[in-house]
mmCIF file of N, CA and C in Angstrom:
data_model
loop_
_atom_site.group_PDB
_atom_site.id
_atom_site.type_symbol
_atom_site.label_atom_id
_atom_site.label_comp_id
_atom_site.label_asym_id
_atom_site.label_seq_id
_atom_site.Cartn_x
_atom_site.Cartn_y
_atom_site.Cartn_z
ATOM 1 N N GLY G 1 -3.576 13.371 16.739
ATOM 2 C CA GLY G 1 -3.790 12.421 15.678
ATOM 3 C C GLY G 1 -2.485 11.775 15.239
ATOM 4 N N GLU G 2 -2.628 10.873 14.341
ATOM 5 C CA GLU G 2 -1.509 10.104 13.816
ATOM 6 C C GLU G 2 -0.912 10.799 12.596
ATOM 7 N N SER G 3 0.403 10.930 12.544
ATOM 8 C CA SER G 3 1.053 11.525 11.379
ATOM 9 C C SER G 3 1.124 10.503 10.247
ATOM 10 N N ASN G 4 1.412 10.980 9.036
ATOM 11 C CA ASN G 4 1.577 10.063 7.902
ATOM 12 C C ASN G 4 2.710 9.084 8.163
ATOM 13 N N GLN G 5 3.805 9.551 8.752
ATOM 14 C CA GLN G 5 4.942 8.672 9.020
ATOM 15 C C GLN G 5 4.555 7.587 10.033
ATOM 16 N N GLN G 6 3.798 7.952 11.057
ATOM 17 C CA GLN G 6 3.354 6.969 12.043
ATOM 18 C C GLN G 6 2.414 5.950 11.389
ATOM 19 N N ALA G 7 1.509 6.434 10.545
ATOM 20 C CA ALA G 7 0.583 5.531 9.855
ATOM 21 C C ALA G 7 1.347 4.586 8.940
ATOM 22 N N GLN G 8 2.359 5.114 8.245
ATOM 23 C CA GLN G 8 3.155 4.275 7.353
ATOM 24 C C GLN G 8 3.890 3.200 8.155
ATOM 25 N N GLN G 9 4.489 3.574 9.266
ATOM 26 C CA GLN G 9 5.202 2.595 10.096
ATOM 27 C C GLN G 9 4.255 1.516 10.613
ATOM 28 N N ARG G 10 3.083 1.916 11.053
ATOM 29 C CA ARG G 10 2.080 0.961 11.551
ATOM 30 C C ARG G 10 1.640 0.024 10.437
ATOM 31 N N GLY G 11 1.364 0.586 9.253
ATOM 32 C CA GLY G 11 0.927 -0.218 8.114
ATOM 33 C C GLY G 11 2.004 -1.163 7.612
ATOM 34 N N LEU G 12 3.246 -0.684 7.561
ATOM 35 C CA LEU G 12 4.348 -1.544 7.118
ATOM 36 C C LEU G 12 4.582 -2.692 8.100
ATOM 37 N N ALA G 13 4.433 -2.427 9.385
ATOM 38 C CA ALA G 13 4.568 -3.497 10.379
ATOM 39 C C ALA G 13 3.510 -4.575 10.131
ATOM 40 N N LEU G 14 2.285 -4.161 9.822
ATOM 41 C CA LEU G 14 1.225 -5.121 9.521
ATOM 42 C C LEU G 14 1.542 -5.894 8.243
ATOM 43 N N LEU G 15 2.008 -5.211 7.204
ATOM 44 C CA LEU G 15 2.356 -5.899 5.958
ATOM 45 C C LEU G 15 3.433 -6.958 6.192
ATOM 46 N N HIS G 16 4.459 -6.606 6.963
ATOM 47 C CA HIS G 16 5.540 -7.554 7.241
ATOM 48 C C HIS G 16 5.025 -8.746 8.053
ATOM 49 N N GLU G 17 4.129 -8.478 8.995
ATOM 50 C CA GLU G 17 3.545 -9.562 9.791
ATOM 51 C C GLU G 17 2.722 -10.493 8.905
ATOM 52 N N LEU G 18 1.886 -9.906 8.048
ATOM 53 C CA LEU G 18 1.073 -10.725 7.144
ATOM 54 C C LEU G 18 1.944 -11.540 6.197
ATOM 55 N N GLU G 19 2.988 -10.910 5.687
ATOM 56 C CA GLU G 19 3.878 -11.616 4.762
ATOM 57 C C GLU G 19 4.574 -12.799 5.442
ATOM 58 N N SER G 20 4.988 -12.616 6.684
ATOM 59 C CA SER G 20 5.666 -13.711 7.384
ATOM 60 C C SER G 20 4.703 -14.857 7.714
ATOM 61 N N LYS G 21 3.451 -14.530 7.968
ATOM 62 C CA LYS G 21 2.451 -15.557 8.309
ATOM 63 C C LYS G 21 1.868 -16.235 7.080
ATOM 64 N N HIS G 22 1.944 -15.577 5.924
ATOM 65 C CA HIS G 22 1.290 -16.090 4.713
ATOM 66 C C HIS G 22 2.259 -16.123 3.542
ATOM 67 N N GLN G 23 3.430 -16.686 3.772
ATOM 68 C CA GLN G 23 4.430 -16.770 2.717
ATOM 69 C C GLN G 23 3.879 -17.586 1.555
ATOM 70 N N ASN G 24 4.190 -17.152 0.348
ATOM 71 C CA ASN G 24 3.754 -17.817 -0.889
ATOM 72 C C ASN G 24 2.241 -17.818 -1.067
ATOM 73 N N GLU G 25 1.558 -16.903 -0.408
ATOM 74 C CA GLU G 25 0.118 -16.731 -0.583
ATOM 75 C C GLU G 25 -0.141 -15.300 -1.043
ATOM 76 N N GLU G 26 -1.265 -15.093 -1.682
ATOM 77 C CA GLU G 26 -1.666 -13.744 -2.044
ATOM 78 C C GLU G 26 -2.376 -13.116 -0.865
ATOM 79 N N ILE G 27 -2.087 -11.856 -0.616
ATOM 80 C CA ILE G 27 -2.682 -11.129 0.497
ATOM 81 C C ILE G 27 -3.462 -9.952 -0.080
ATOM 82 N N ILE G 28 -4.696 -9.796 0.344
ATOM 83 C CA ILE G 28 -5.528 -8.688 -0.110
ATOM 84 C C ILE G 28 -5.754 -7.744 1.065
ATOM 85 N N ILE G 29 -5.513 -6.463 0.833
ATOM 86 C CA ILE G 29 -5.713 -5.448 1.863
ATOM 87 C C ILE G 29 -6.653 -4.393 1.302
ATOM 88 N N SER G 30 -7.603 -4.006 2.091
ATOM 89 C CA SER G 30 -8.555 -2.968 1.695
ATOM 90 C C SER G 30 -8.469 -1.828 2.700
ATOM 91 N N SER G 31 -8.408 -0.610 2.179
ATOM 92 C CA SER G 31 -8.334 0.552 3.061
ATOM 93 C C SER G 31 -8.722 1.793 2.275
ATOM 94 N N HIS G 32 -8.700 2.922 2.922
ATOM 95 C CA HIS G 32 -8.982 4.179 2.237
ATOM 96 C C HIS G 32 -7.733 4.630 1.486
ATOM 97 N N GLY G 33 -7.925 5.467 0.497
ATOM 98 C CA GLY G 33 -6.857 5.871 -0.412
ATOM 99 C C GLY G 33 -5.668 6.510 0.255
ATOM 100 N N ASN G 34 -5.889 7.280 1.308
ATOM 101 C CA ASN G 34 -4.770 7.953 1.961
ATOM 102 C C ASN G 34 -3.789 6.940 2.537
ATOM 103 N N LEU G 35 -4.278 5.977 3.296
ATOM 104 C CA LEU G 35 -3.390 4.992 3.899
ATOM 105 C C LEU G 35 -2.734 4.115 2.835
ATOM 106 N N ILE G 36 -3.486 3.734 1.816
ATOM 107 C CA ILE G 36 -2.909 2.933 0.735
ATOM 108 C C ILE G 36 -1.745 3.684 0.087
ATOM 109 N N CYS G 37 -1.927 4.955 -0.222
ATOM 110 C CA CYS G 37 -0.856 5.741 -0.845
ATOM 111 C C CYS G 37 0.328 5.922 0.089
ATOM 112 N N ILE G 38 0.064 6.126 1.370
ATOM 113 C CA ILE G 38 1.148 6.247 2.341
ATOM 114 C C ILE G 38 1.971 4.959 2.363
ATOM 115 N N LEU G 39 1.299 3.809 2.344
ATOM 116 C CA LEU G 39 2.010 2.533 2.342
ATOM 117 C C LEU G 39 2.776 2.322 1.040
ATOM 118 N N LEU G 40 2.122 2.563 -0.086
ATOM 119 C CA LEU G 40 2.767 2.332 -1.375
ATOM 120 C C LEU G 40 3.968 3.244 -1.583
ATOM 121 N N SER G 41 3.927 4.436 -1.013
ATOM 122 C CA SER G 41 5.053 5.368 -1.188
ATOM 123 C C SER G 41 6.332 4.836 -0.540
ATOM 124 N N ALA G 42 6.212 3.884 0.381
ATOM 125 C CA ALA G 42 7.395 3.261 0.971
ATOM 126 C C ALA G 42 8.111 2.378 -0.048
ATOM 127 N N PHE G 43 7.382 1.932 -1.079
ATOM 128 C CA PHE G 43 7.942 1.047 -2.095
ATOM 129 C C PHE G 43 8.244 1.766 -3.404
ATOM 130 N N ASP G 44 7.581 2.904 -3.625
ATOM 131 C CA ASP G 44 7.724 3.622 -4.903
ATOM 132 C C ASP G 44 7.616 5.120 -4.629
ATOM 133 N N SER G 45 8.713 5.829 -4.823
ATOM 134 C CA SER G 45 8.742 7.264 -4.510
ATOM 135 C C SER G 45 7.883 8.101 -5.443
ATOM 136 N N SER G 46 7.392 7.520 -6.548
ATOM 137 C CA SER G 46 6.518 8.289 -7.444
ATOM 138 C C SER G 46 5.082 8.352 -6.924
ATOM 139 N N ILE G 47 4.775 7.598 -5.865
ATOM 140 C CA ILE G 47 3.444 7.659 -5.251
ATOM 141 C C ILE G 47 3.418 8.931 -4.411
ATOM 142 N N ASP G 48 2.703 9.930 -4.908
ATOM 143 C CA ASP G 48 2.692 11.245 -4.269
ATOM 144 C C ASP G 48 1.270 11.801 -4.250
ATOM 145 N N TYR G 49 1.164 13.066 -3.937
ATOM 146 C CA TYR G 49 -0.151 13.725 -3.865
ATOM 147 C C TYR G 49 -0.903 13.638 -5.188
ATOM 148 N N ASP G 50 -0.212 13.837 -6.301
ATOM 149 C CA ASP G 50 -0.870 13.754 -7.603
ATOM 150 C C ASP G 50 -1.414 12.353 -7.858
ATOM 151 N N PHE G 51 -0.654 11.334 -7.458
ATOM 152 C CA PHE G 51 -1.131 9.951 -7.591
ATOM 153 C C PHE G 51 -2.385 9.768 -6.751
ATOM 154 N N TRP G 52 -2.343 10.249 -5.511
ATOM 155 C CA TRP G 52 -3.501 10.147 -4.618
ATOM 156 C C TRP G 52 -4.728 10.811 -5.257
ATOM 157 N N CYS G 53 -4.528 11.991 -5.856
ATOM 158 C CA CYS G 53 -5.642 12.701 -6.509
ATOM 159 C C CYS G 53 -6.200 11.916 -7.692
ATOM 160 N N SER G 54 -5.369 11.069 -8.298
ATOM 161 C CA SER G 54 -5.805 10.323 -9.476
ATOM 162 C C SER G 54 -6.559 9.039 -9.137
ATOM 163 N N LEU G 55 -6.651 8.680 -7.851
ATOM 164 C CA LEU G 55 -7.378 7.462 -7.485
ATOM 165 C C LEU G 55 -8.826 7.578 -7.930
ATOM 166 N N SER G 56 -9.378 6.467 -8.392
ATOM 167 C CA SER G 56 -10.712 6.524 -9.006
ATOM 168 C C SER G 56 -11.855 6.208 -8.058
ATOM 169 N N MET G 57 -11.632 5.769 -6.876
ATOM 170 C CA MET G 57 -12.682 5.547 -5.861
ATOM 171 C C MET G 57 -13.859 4.715 -6.362
ATOM 172 N N PRO G 58 -13.870 3.443 -6.414
ATOM 173 C CA PRO G 58 -12.802 2.604 -5.881
ATOM 174 C C PRO G 58 -11.676 2.428 -6.887
ATOM 175 N N ASP G 59 -10.582 1.970 -6.385
ATOM 176 C CA ASP G 59 -9.414 1.691 -7.210
ATOM 177 C C ASP G 59 -8.824 0.372 -6.734
ATOM 178 N N VAL G 60 -8.163 -0.337 -7.627
ATOM 179 C CA VAL G 60 -7.522 -1.597 -7.264
ATOM 180 C C VAL G 60 -6.065 -1.507 -7.684
ATOM 181 N N LEU G 61 -5.191 -1.632 -6.696
ATOM 182 C CA LEU G 61 -3.748 -1.557 -6.930
ATOM 183 C C LEU G 61 -3.118 -2.848 -6.441
ATOM 184 N N VAL G 62 -2.128 -3.334 -7.180
ATOM 185 C CA VAL G 62 -1.439 -4.571 -6.819
ATOM 186 C C VAL G 62 0.027 -4.254 -6.553
ATOM 187 N N LEU G 63 0.513 -4.709 -5.418
ATOM 188 C CA LEU G 63 1.931 -4.639 -5.079
ATOM 189 C C LEU G 63 2.440 -6.070 -5.086
ATOM 190 N N ASP G 64 3.305 -6.398 -6.056
ATOM 191 C CA ASP G 64 3.783 -7.778 -6.126
ATOM 192 C C ASP G 64 5.045 -7.980 -5.299
ATOM 193 N N LYS G 65 5.527 -9.207 -5.247
ATOM 194 C CA LYS G 65 6.689 -9.554 -4.419
ATOM 195 C C LYS G 65 7.953 -8.807 -4.841
ATOM 196 N N ASP G 66 7.986 -8.318 -6.090
ATOM 197 C CA ASP G 66 9.131 -7.554 -6.569
ATOM 198 C C ASP G 66 8.959 -6.059 -6.317
ATOM 199 N N GLU G 67 7.935 -5.708 -5.540
ATOM 200 C CA GLU G 67 7.598 -4.321 -5.187
ATOM 201 C C GLU G 67 7.178 -3.501 -6.395
ATOM 202 N N LYS G 68 6.638 -4.158 -7.409
ATOM 203 C CA LYS G 68 6.084 -3.480 -8.572
ATOM 204 C C LYS G 68 4.608 -3.193 -8.307
ATOM 205 N N ILE G 69 4.197 -1.943 -8.572
ATOM 206 C CA ILE G 69 2.816 -1.538 -8.337
ATOM 207 C C ILE G 69 2.089 -1.448 -9.677
ATOM 208 N N THR G 70 0.939 -2.113 -9.754
ATOM 209 C CA THR G 70 0.130 -2.119 -10.972
ATOM 210 C C THR G 70 -1.279 -1.671 -10.624
ATOM 211 N N ARG G 71 -1.850 -0.805 -11.441
ATOM 212 C CA ARG G 71 -3.239 -0.357 -11.259
ATOM 213 C C ARG G 71 -4.130 -1.245 -12.129
ATOM 214 N N LEU G 72 -5.149 -1.872 -11.519
ATOM 215 C CA LEU G 72 -6.050 -2.757 -12.253
ATOM 216 C C LEU G 72 -7.301 -2.054 -12.737
ATOM 217 N N LEU G 73 -7.724 -1.008 -12.061
ATOM 218 C CA LEU G 73 -8.924 -0.259 -12.483
ATOM 219 C C LEU G 73 -8.555 1.085 -12.993
#
């Protein structure tokens, strides 16, 4: 199977590709909580197991251009 680090690298590559193709546009990504937390932890070290446990299923999180993460739900 895929490790968390491999999943994070794969997801970050996709984020960078989307950002380069859609500059100055909003990008919406939908996924399961594990992958979302793995990706967000690359931008914010406080995203950890406890954060993952606190997800409300569904949850809406926003990562802005300044790498600030905001929970909407």
